[in-house]
C-alpha cells in the first residue's frame, strides 16, 4: 500500500507542538510506517517553493500548529489548505489562538515597542523595527507583515479537525493517527478529544461548591485532597475539554484551560466567569454591598489571562478595540 | 413535519392599535418564510377570537402559533389549554408582547410599529426552531404538613384530614389555638344561636383544638419547630425538632404555611408610654377579660385595682404609620377595639370610653351595624392620631387634635388601650427559603395566585393560609385555611404531577461531574446519579425543577440547557432583532 503523505507546519507558535509529536516515542515509528513526511520545516529541509509545486490535495493530512499573526502564517495556511485533503488544527494556537492570542489585548505598534524599543535588555538606539520592505544596497529585503490581530486557523481557512491542548496530549495525537490510519475519522469539524470536561478526569474529590474567596496557588499553604475550586483556586477544568488525563491536577496545579471550550459552550472564558460568579460569595450574597462584591471580584488577578489564557482570539469579544 | 406558522396580532380593543399599526405588522408577518396565516382577529382573547385560531389548528392549516398581544403573563394558561385541546403541542405556541413592551411605552406610531414587527419577527424565528414539549409524570406524596396550629392551620389540617389526606400539624406552642384562642371573643358574633351571649370565643365558626387532637388523620406535634426541609413539590423531607430537642423526619407532598403574625411592639413608640402599668395593648386587655370571665367582676386597672372611670383606645398603633410603624392597615383593629369597647361598656356602663381613630374601617358583613350599635351605647369616637400619652402618677393624659373640629384635646384616662397592628413573624423568611416561597416587600408572603398552573403554589407545593400572608380577621383566616387545604388536596389527589419538560436538561455525555449545579439549585432538584462506579453525573428531577435557569447559567461545560431557552433559540432571536425590517 502506498504511504499516506503527511505535512507538519508551525505558524505562530512556541514549538511545543513539534516536541509533542516527538513525545510519541516509539509510536513515531508507526507514524513513519504509515506516512511519508513530505513537509516539516523543523525536521526536514523542504522549501515553500517545493510545497507550492505539489499538486493540489496531494498531501493526505496536514497537522498545522500555531496561530495566524503574520502574512507568512496566513499565506502558508492558504497554501497548505489547498495542497491538503485533511487539514488539522493541531494544538491550542491553531485551535483557539492560545498564548500568542493574548496579543489581541494590544496591537502591532505596542508589541513592537515592547519587543524592539522599550525593553531593559534591548539596545536599539536607531529605533529599528521590522518593516515589510527595506531597501539596501544589494536590493530590496522583505519581511512578512505583522498583523495587529492574532487569528485562529479556522478564522483564515476551512479546517477539517482539531486536536486541542498546549501542547496536545500524546494520547490524543496517537488516537488521531490511529483514526487516520484506519480511516475512522468522525464527521468533519470534530474536535478529536473526549466530550467531557477536565473534571471528568480529575483525581480530586468534589463536594459542595460555594466559595468565599479566591486564592492564587502560592497563597495556599497546603493543597487539600479536594477540588481546587472548592479551595478557592481558580481551576479552569470545569470549562475546559478533557483528554489530558488532568495531568496538571495530578501535579496539584489548577487547570489553566488549554483544552479549550467544551462542546456546548460558545465561549470558554464566559462560561467559566458565569460558573465562578454563580458560586463565589453565593452564601450571604443578599447582605453584600456593591463594595463587597467589587472586592470579591478584585481577587481575580488578571481576568483575561485567567479566563482566556488560551482562547481569546476565538472568544465572542476577541480583542481590544483598535483605534 | 412542515412548519406552518400562524401569526395572530391582537389590537387589544385599541390599546395596541392606537400606537401600533397592527395591519402593517400583520402584512409584514405574512411575508415571512413559513408563515401561512397572519391575521388580526377581533377580540383575540374572547371565545370568538380563540375559536378562529382553534379552527386554523384543527383544520391543519397551522401547526405553530404566535400570538402578538399583551404580556405572556396574561391569559397564558387560557391560550395554552385552548390550543392544546385543538391538538397543538404546548411547545409550538409562543407569545410576543407588543402591548406592555411596545404600544404602551412608545408614542411615535412609526417607531412602535417597527418595533412590533421586530418582536414578531423574533418570535417567528424562535418558533421555527421550537420543539414539542413532553409531559413527565413525577411523584406526588399524599401527605401534607401544616405549619402553625392557629385557626388557619387547624382549619387547613381538618379539611385535609376530612378529605383523606394524612396531615402533620406542627405547632411551636404547647397547645393549639394560636392567637385567636388568646382572645376572649370574636366579633360581631351573633350566629351562635340560643346560647349566644356575644362574647364567646368558642364561636361555632372557629375550628376546635379538640377536633384536631381527636382526628385520626392528623398527627399533632406540639412544642415543635420545622428545622429544615429538603426536596420539592410532591416530595419534601422535613426535619422537625420536637420537645426535648428530639428530631423527627417526615415526608410530605405539600406544605401549608400558617404561621400567623407577630403583634407590633408598642415600645417602639415611646410617646405612648407603654412602660406605664395602666397602658395596655389590646391583647393584654384580653387577658383581663379572660381573668374576670368566670366571676364576671369586670375589669380593674392594673396599678391599683380601681374600676376605670375613663378608658381611651388608641387606634393604628404601628399601623398606617410610615414614620414609627408600618405602612399597612392591620384590618382587624377597628372592629376589635369596637368590640372591646362594647364589652367594657357592658361591664361598666358608667365608664367613659373614647376611641381615638384616624378612620374607622368597619368593613365586612355586620361590622358597620356593630359600629353603630356601639356608638349608640355611648362609646365616643374622636378623630385624630394621638400625639402623646402623658403619665400622671397612676393616671394618664392624652394629647391630640380633634381633626374634625380642629380643637386641641387634652383628656385624662384611667387606662389606655393601644390597638396594636400586625407584623410578619420572625420565622417567615426562614420558612420562605425552605419552601421556595417569595416574600413581598412588607415581609409577608407574596400573594396567593390562583392561576394554579404557573402559580408559586404549583411550583413549590407550599400554600399559605392566614396572617402569614398579611393581616386578616379570624373568619378570613379560617376561610384561607380551607382554600389552601382545597388547593393542596387538588394537587395531591392524583398521586402524581404532570411536569412539562420545559425545564433544565443535562446532556449526560457532556457532564463533567464538577457539581457546581448541585451546590446551587435552589430547589434541591439536582441529584447525582452513578453511571459507572465512582462516576456520578448530575441529573435534574423534573418534579423539583422550576426552570429557573440557575444551573444552566452556572454549568461551565454547557451540559445543562434550559429546554425552552436553548442557545440556538436565543441566537435566532438576537439575529432577527438585529436585522432591519
PDB file of N, CA and C in Angstrom, chain B residues 245-287:
ATOM      1  N   UNK B 245     -35.892  18.526  72.150  1.00  0.00           N
ATOM      2  CA  UNK B 245     -34.937  18.599  71.050  1.00  0.00           C
ATOM      3  C   UNK B 245     -34.878  17.374  70.164  1.00  0.00           C
ATOM      4  N   UNK B 246     -35.811  16.450  70.340  1.00  0.00           N
ATOM      5  CA  UNK B 246     -35.787  15.237  69.516  1.00  0.00           C
ATOM      6  C   UNK B 246     -36.126  15.583  68.072  1.00  0.00           C
ATOM      7  N   UNK B 247     -35.351  15.032  67.136  1.00  0.00           N
ATOM      8  CA  UNK B 247     -35.575  15.315  65.715  1.00  0.00           C
ATOM      9  C   UNK B 247     -36.423  14.218  65.097  1.00  0.00           C
ATOM     10  N   UNK B 248     -37.306  14.634  64.212  1.00  0.00           N
ATOM     11  CA  UNK B 248     -38.125  13.661  63.522  1.00  0.00           C
ATOM     12  C   UNK B 248     -38.212  14.075  62.058  1.00  0.00           C
ATOM     13  N   UNK B 249     -38.006  13.126  61.157  1.00  0.00           N
ATOM     14  CA  UNK B 249     -38.080  13.447  59.730  1.00  0.00           C
ATOM     15  C   UNK B 249     -39.380  12.912  59.161  1.00  0.00           C
ATOM     16  N   UNK B 250     -40.095  13.758  58.425  1.00  0.00           N
ATOM     17  CA  UNK B 250     -41.322  13.291  57.788  1.00  0.00           C
ATOM     18  C   UNK B 250     -41.243  13.583  56.298  1.00  0.00           C
ATOM     19  N   UNK B 251     -41.989  12.806  55.529  1.00  0.00           N
ATOM     20  CA  UNK B 251     -42.030  13.024  54.081  1.00  0.00           C
ATOM     21  C   UNK B 251     -43.429  13.464  53.688  1.00  0.00           C
ATOM     22  N   UNK B 252     -43.515  14.602  53.021  1.00  0.00           N
ATOM     23  CA  UNK B 252     -44.828  15.124  52.634  1.00  0.00           C
ATOM     24  C   UNK B 252     -44.813  15.607  51.185  1.00  0.00           C
ATOM     25  N   UNK B 253     -46.004  15.656  50.615  1.00  0.00           N
ATOM     26  CA  UNK B 253     -46.127  16.123  49.231  1.00  0.00           C
ATOM     27  C   UNK B 253     -46.378  17.615  49.142  1.00  0.00           C
ATOM     28  N   UNK B 254     -47.152  18.117  50.115  1.00  0.00           N
ATOM     29  CA  UNK B 254     -47.455  19.555  50.109  1.00  0.00           C
ATOM     30  C   UNK B 254     -47.248  20.127  51.508  1.00  0.00           C
ATOM     31  N   UNK B 255     -47.162  21.433  51.553  1.00  0.00           N
ATOM     32  CA  UNK B 255     -46.941  22.132  52.822  1.00  0.00           C
ATOM     33  C   UNK B 255     -47.903  23.310  52.874  1.00  0.00           C
ATOM     34  N   UNK B 256     -48.506  23.523  54.015  1.00  0.00           N
ATOM     35  CA  UNK B 256     -49.318  24.731  54.191  1.00  0.00           C
ATOM     36  C   UNK B 256     -48.682  25.558  55.303  1.00  0.00           C
ATOM     37  N   UNK B 257     -48.302  26.755  54.948  1.00  0.00           N
ATOM     38  CA  UNK B 257     -47.654  27.630  55.926  1.00  0.00           C
ATOM     39  C   UNK B 257     -48.726  28.526  56.533  1.00  0.00           C
ATOM     40  N   UNK B 258     -48.959  28.344  57.822  1.00  0.00           N
ATOM     41  CA  UNK B 258     -49.991  29.133  58.512  1.00  0.00           C
ATOM     42  C   UNK B 258     -49.388  29.629  59.816  1.00  0.00           C
ATOM     43  N   UNK B 259     -48.300  30.378  59.673  1.00  0.00           N
ATOM     44  CA  UNK B 259     -47.520  30.728  60.858  1.00  0.00           C
ATOM     45  C   UNK B 259     -47.964  32.037  61.497  1.00  0.00           C
ATOM     46  N   UNK B 260     -49.001  32.655  60.948  1.00  0.00           N
ATOM     47  CA  UNK B 260     -49.577  33.802  61.639  1.00  0.00           C
ATOM     48  C   UNK B 260     -48.732  35.055  61.596  1.00  0.00           C
ATOM     49  N   UNK B 261     -48.948  35.883  62.598  1.00  0.00           N
ATOM     50  CA  UNK B 261     -48.299  37.195  62.620  1.00  0.00           C
ATOM     51  C   UNK B 261     -47.641  37.424  63.960  1.00  0.00           C
ATOM     52  N   UNK B 262     -46.982  38.573  64.058  1.00  0.00           N
ATOM     53  CA  UNK B 262     -46.364  38.992  65.313  1.00  0.00           C
ATOM     54  C   UNK B 262     -46.992  40.347  65.650  1.00  0.00           C
ATOM     55  N   UNK B 263     -47.435  40.553  66.907  1.00  0.00           N
ATOM     56  CA  UNK B 263     -48.011  41.863  67.230  1.00  0.00           C
ATOM     57  C   UNK B 263     -46.937  42.941  67.223  1.00  0.00           C
ATOM     58  N   UNK B 264     -47.330  44.122  66.801  1.00  0.00           N
ATOM     59  CA  UNK B 264     -46.410  45.260  66.810  1.00  0.00           C
ATOM     60  C   UNK B 264     -46.000  45.570  68.252  1.00  0.00           C
ATOM     61  N   UNK B 265     -44.716  45.879  68.430  1.00  0.00           N
ATOM     62  CA  UNK B 265     -44.221  46.188  69.775  1.00  0.00           C
ATOM     63  C   UNK B 265     -44.398  47.685  70.043  1.00  0.00           C
ATOM     64  N   UNK B 266     -45.338  48.061  70.936  1.00  0.00           N
ATOM     65  CA  UNK B 266     -45.645  49.486  71.125  1.00  0.00           C
ATOM     66  C   UNK B 266     -44.510  50.245  71.808  1.00  0.00           C
ATOM     67  N   UNK B 267     -43.541  49.532  72.379  1.00  0.00           N
ATOM     68  CA  UNK B 267     -42.398  50.232  72.996  1.00  0.00           C
ATOM     69  C   UNK B 267     -41.614  51.009  71.934  1.00  0.00           C
ATOM     70  N   UNK B 268     -41.850  50.668  70.650  1.00  0.00           N
ATOM     71  CA  UNK B 268     -41.161  51.387  69.575  1.00  0.00           C
ATOM     72  C   UNK B 268     -41.685  52.811  69.439  1.00  0.00           C
ATOM     73  N   UNK B 269     -42.851  53.093  70.063  1.00  0.00           N
ATOM     74  CA  UNK B 269     -43.374  54.464  70.040  1.00  0.00           C
ATOM     75  C   UNK B 269     -43.376  54.967  71.481  1.00  0.00           C
ATOM     76  N   UNK B 270     -42.257  55.511  71.963  1.00  0.00           N
ATOM     77  CA  UNK B 270     -42.135  55.851  73.385  1.00  0.00           C
ATOM     78  C   UNK B 270     -43.174  56.873  73.854  1.00  0.00           C
ATOM     79  N   UNK B 271     -43.672  57.727  72.936  1.00  0.00           N
ATOM     80  CA  UNK B 271     -44.655  58.741  73.338  1.00  0.00           C
ATOM     81  C   UNK B 271     -45.926  58.108  73.898  1.00  0.00           C
ATOM     82  N   UNK B 272     -46.151  56.838  73.621  1.00  0.00           N
ATOM     83  CA  UNK B 272     -47.388  56.220  74.079  1.00  0.00           C
ATOM     84  C   UNK B 272     -47.248  55.569  75.467  1.00  0.00           C
ATOM     85  N   UNK B 273     -46.090  55.768  76.094  1.00  0.00           N
ATOM     86  CA  UNK B 273     -45.884  55.375  77.497  1.00  0.00           C
ATOM     87  C   UNK B 273     -46.293  53.937  77.810  1.00  0.00           C
ATOM     88  N   UNK B 274     -45.888  53.044  76.935  1.00  0.00           N
ATOM     89  CA  UNK B 274     -46.259  51.638  77.139  1.00  0.00           C
ATOM     90  C   UNK B 274     -45.653  51.070  78.419  1.00  0.00           C
ATOM     91  N   UNK B 275     -44.598  51.736  78.917  1.00  0.00           N
ATOM     92  CA  UNK B 275     -43.996  51.241  80.160  1.00  0.00           C
ATOM     93  C   UNK B 275     -44.852  51.549  81.389  1.00  0.00           C
ATOM     94  N   UNK B 276     -45.912  52.341  81.217  1.00  0.00           N
ATOM     95  CA  UNK B 276     -46.807  52.646  82.339  1.00  0.00           C
ATOM     96  C   UNK B 276     -47.741  51.465  82.584  1.00  0.00           C
ATOM     97  N   UNK B 277     -47.977  51.167  83.871  1.00  0.00           N
ATOM     98  CA  UNK B 277     -48.786  49.992  84.241  1.00  0.00           C
ATOM     99  C   UNK B 277     -50.182  50.005  83.621  1.00  0.00           C
ATOM    100  N   UNK B 278     -50.743  51.209  83.476  1.00  0.00           N
ATOM    101  CA  UNK B 278     -52.128  51.293  83.012  1.00  0.00           C
ATOM    102  C   UNK B 278     -52.253  51.515  81.509  1.00  0.00           C
ATOM    103  N   UNK B 279     -51.134  51.402  80.825  1.00  0.00           N
ATOM    104  CA  UNK B 279     -51.194  51.410  79.353  1.00  0.00           C
ATOM    105  C   UNK B 279     -51.046  49.953  78.893  1.00  0.00           C
ATOM    106  N   UNK B 280     -52.087  49.450  78.276  1.00  0.00           N
ATOM    107  CA  UNK B 280     -52.095  48.034  77.886  1.00  0.00           C
ATOM    108  C   UNK B 280     -52.283  47.905  76.386  1.00  0.00           C
ATOM    109  N   UNK B 281     -51.803  46.815  75.853  1.00  0.00           N
ATOM    110  CA  UNK B 281     -52.143  46.552  74.460  1.00  0.00           C
ATOM    111  C   UNK B 281     -53.512  45.872  74.436  1.00  0.00           C
ATOM    112  N   UNK B 282     -54.111  45.857  73.251  1.00  0.00           N
ATOM    113  CA  UNK B 282     -55.425  45.222  73.120  1.00  0.00           C
ATOM    114  C   UNK B 282     -55.356  43.751  73.532  1.00  0.00           C
ATOM    115  N   UNK B 283     -54.203  43.099  73.272  1.00  0.00           N
ATOM    116  CA  UNK B 283     -54.083  41.689  73.642  1.00  0.00           C
ATOM    117  C   UNK B 283     -53.973  41.517  75.151  1.00  0.00           C
ATOM    118  N   UNK B 284     -53.334  42.500  75.800  1.00  0.00           N
ATOM    119  CA  UNK B 284     -53.241  42.424  77.268  1.00  0.00           C
ATOM    120  C   UNK B 284     -54.606  42.667  77.922  1.00  0.00           C
ATOM    121  N   UNK B 285     -55.410  43.512  77.278  1.00  0.00           N
ATOM    122  CA  UNK B 285     -56.763  43.726  77.789  1.00  0.00           C
ATOM    123  C   UNK B 285     -57.555  42.416  77.726  1.00  0.00           C
ATOM    124  N   UNK B 286     -57.278  41.627  76.676  1.00  0.00           N
ATOM    125  CA  UNK B 286     -57.939  40.329  76.547  1.00  0.00           C
ATOM    126  C   UNK B 286     -57.692  39.461  77.772  1.00  0.00           C
ATOM    127  N   UNK B 287     -56.461  39.522  78.275  1.00  0.00           N
ATOM    128  CA  UNK B 287     -56.117  38.708  79.449  1.00  0.00           C
ATOM    129  C   UNK B 287     -56.994  39.116  80.631  1.00  0.00           C
TER     130      UNK B 287
END
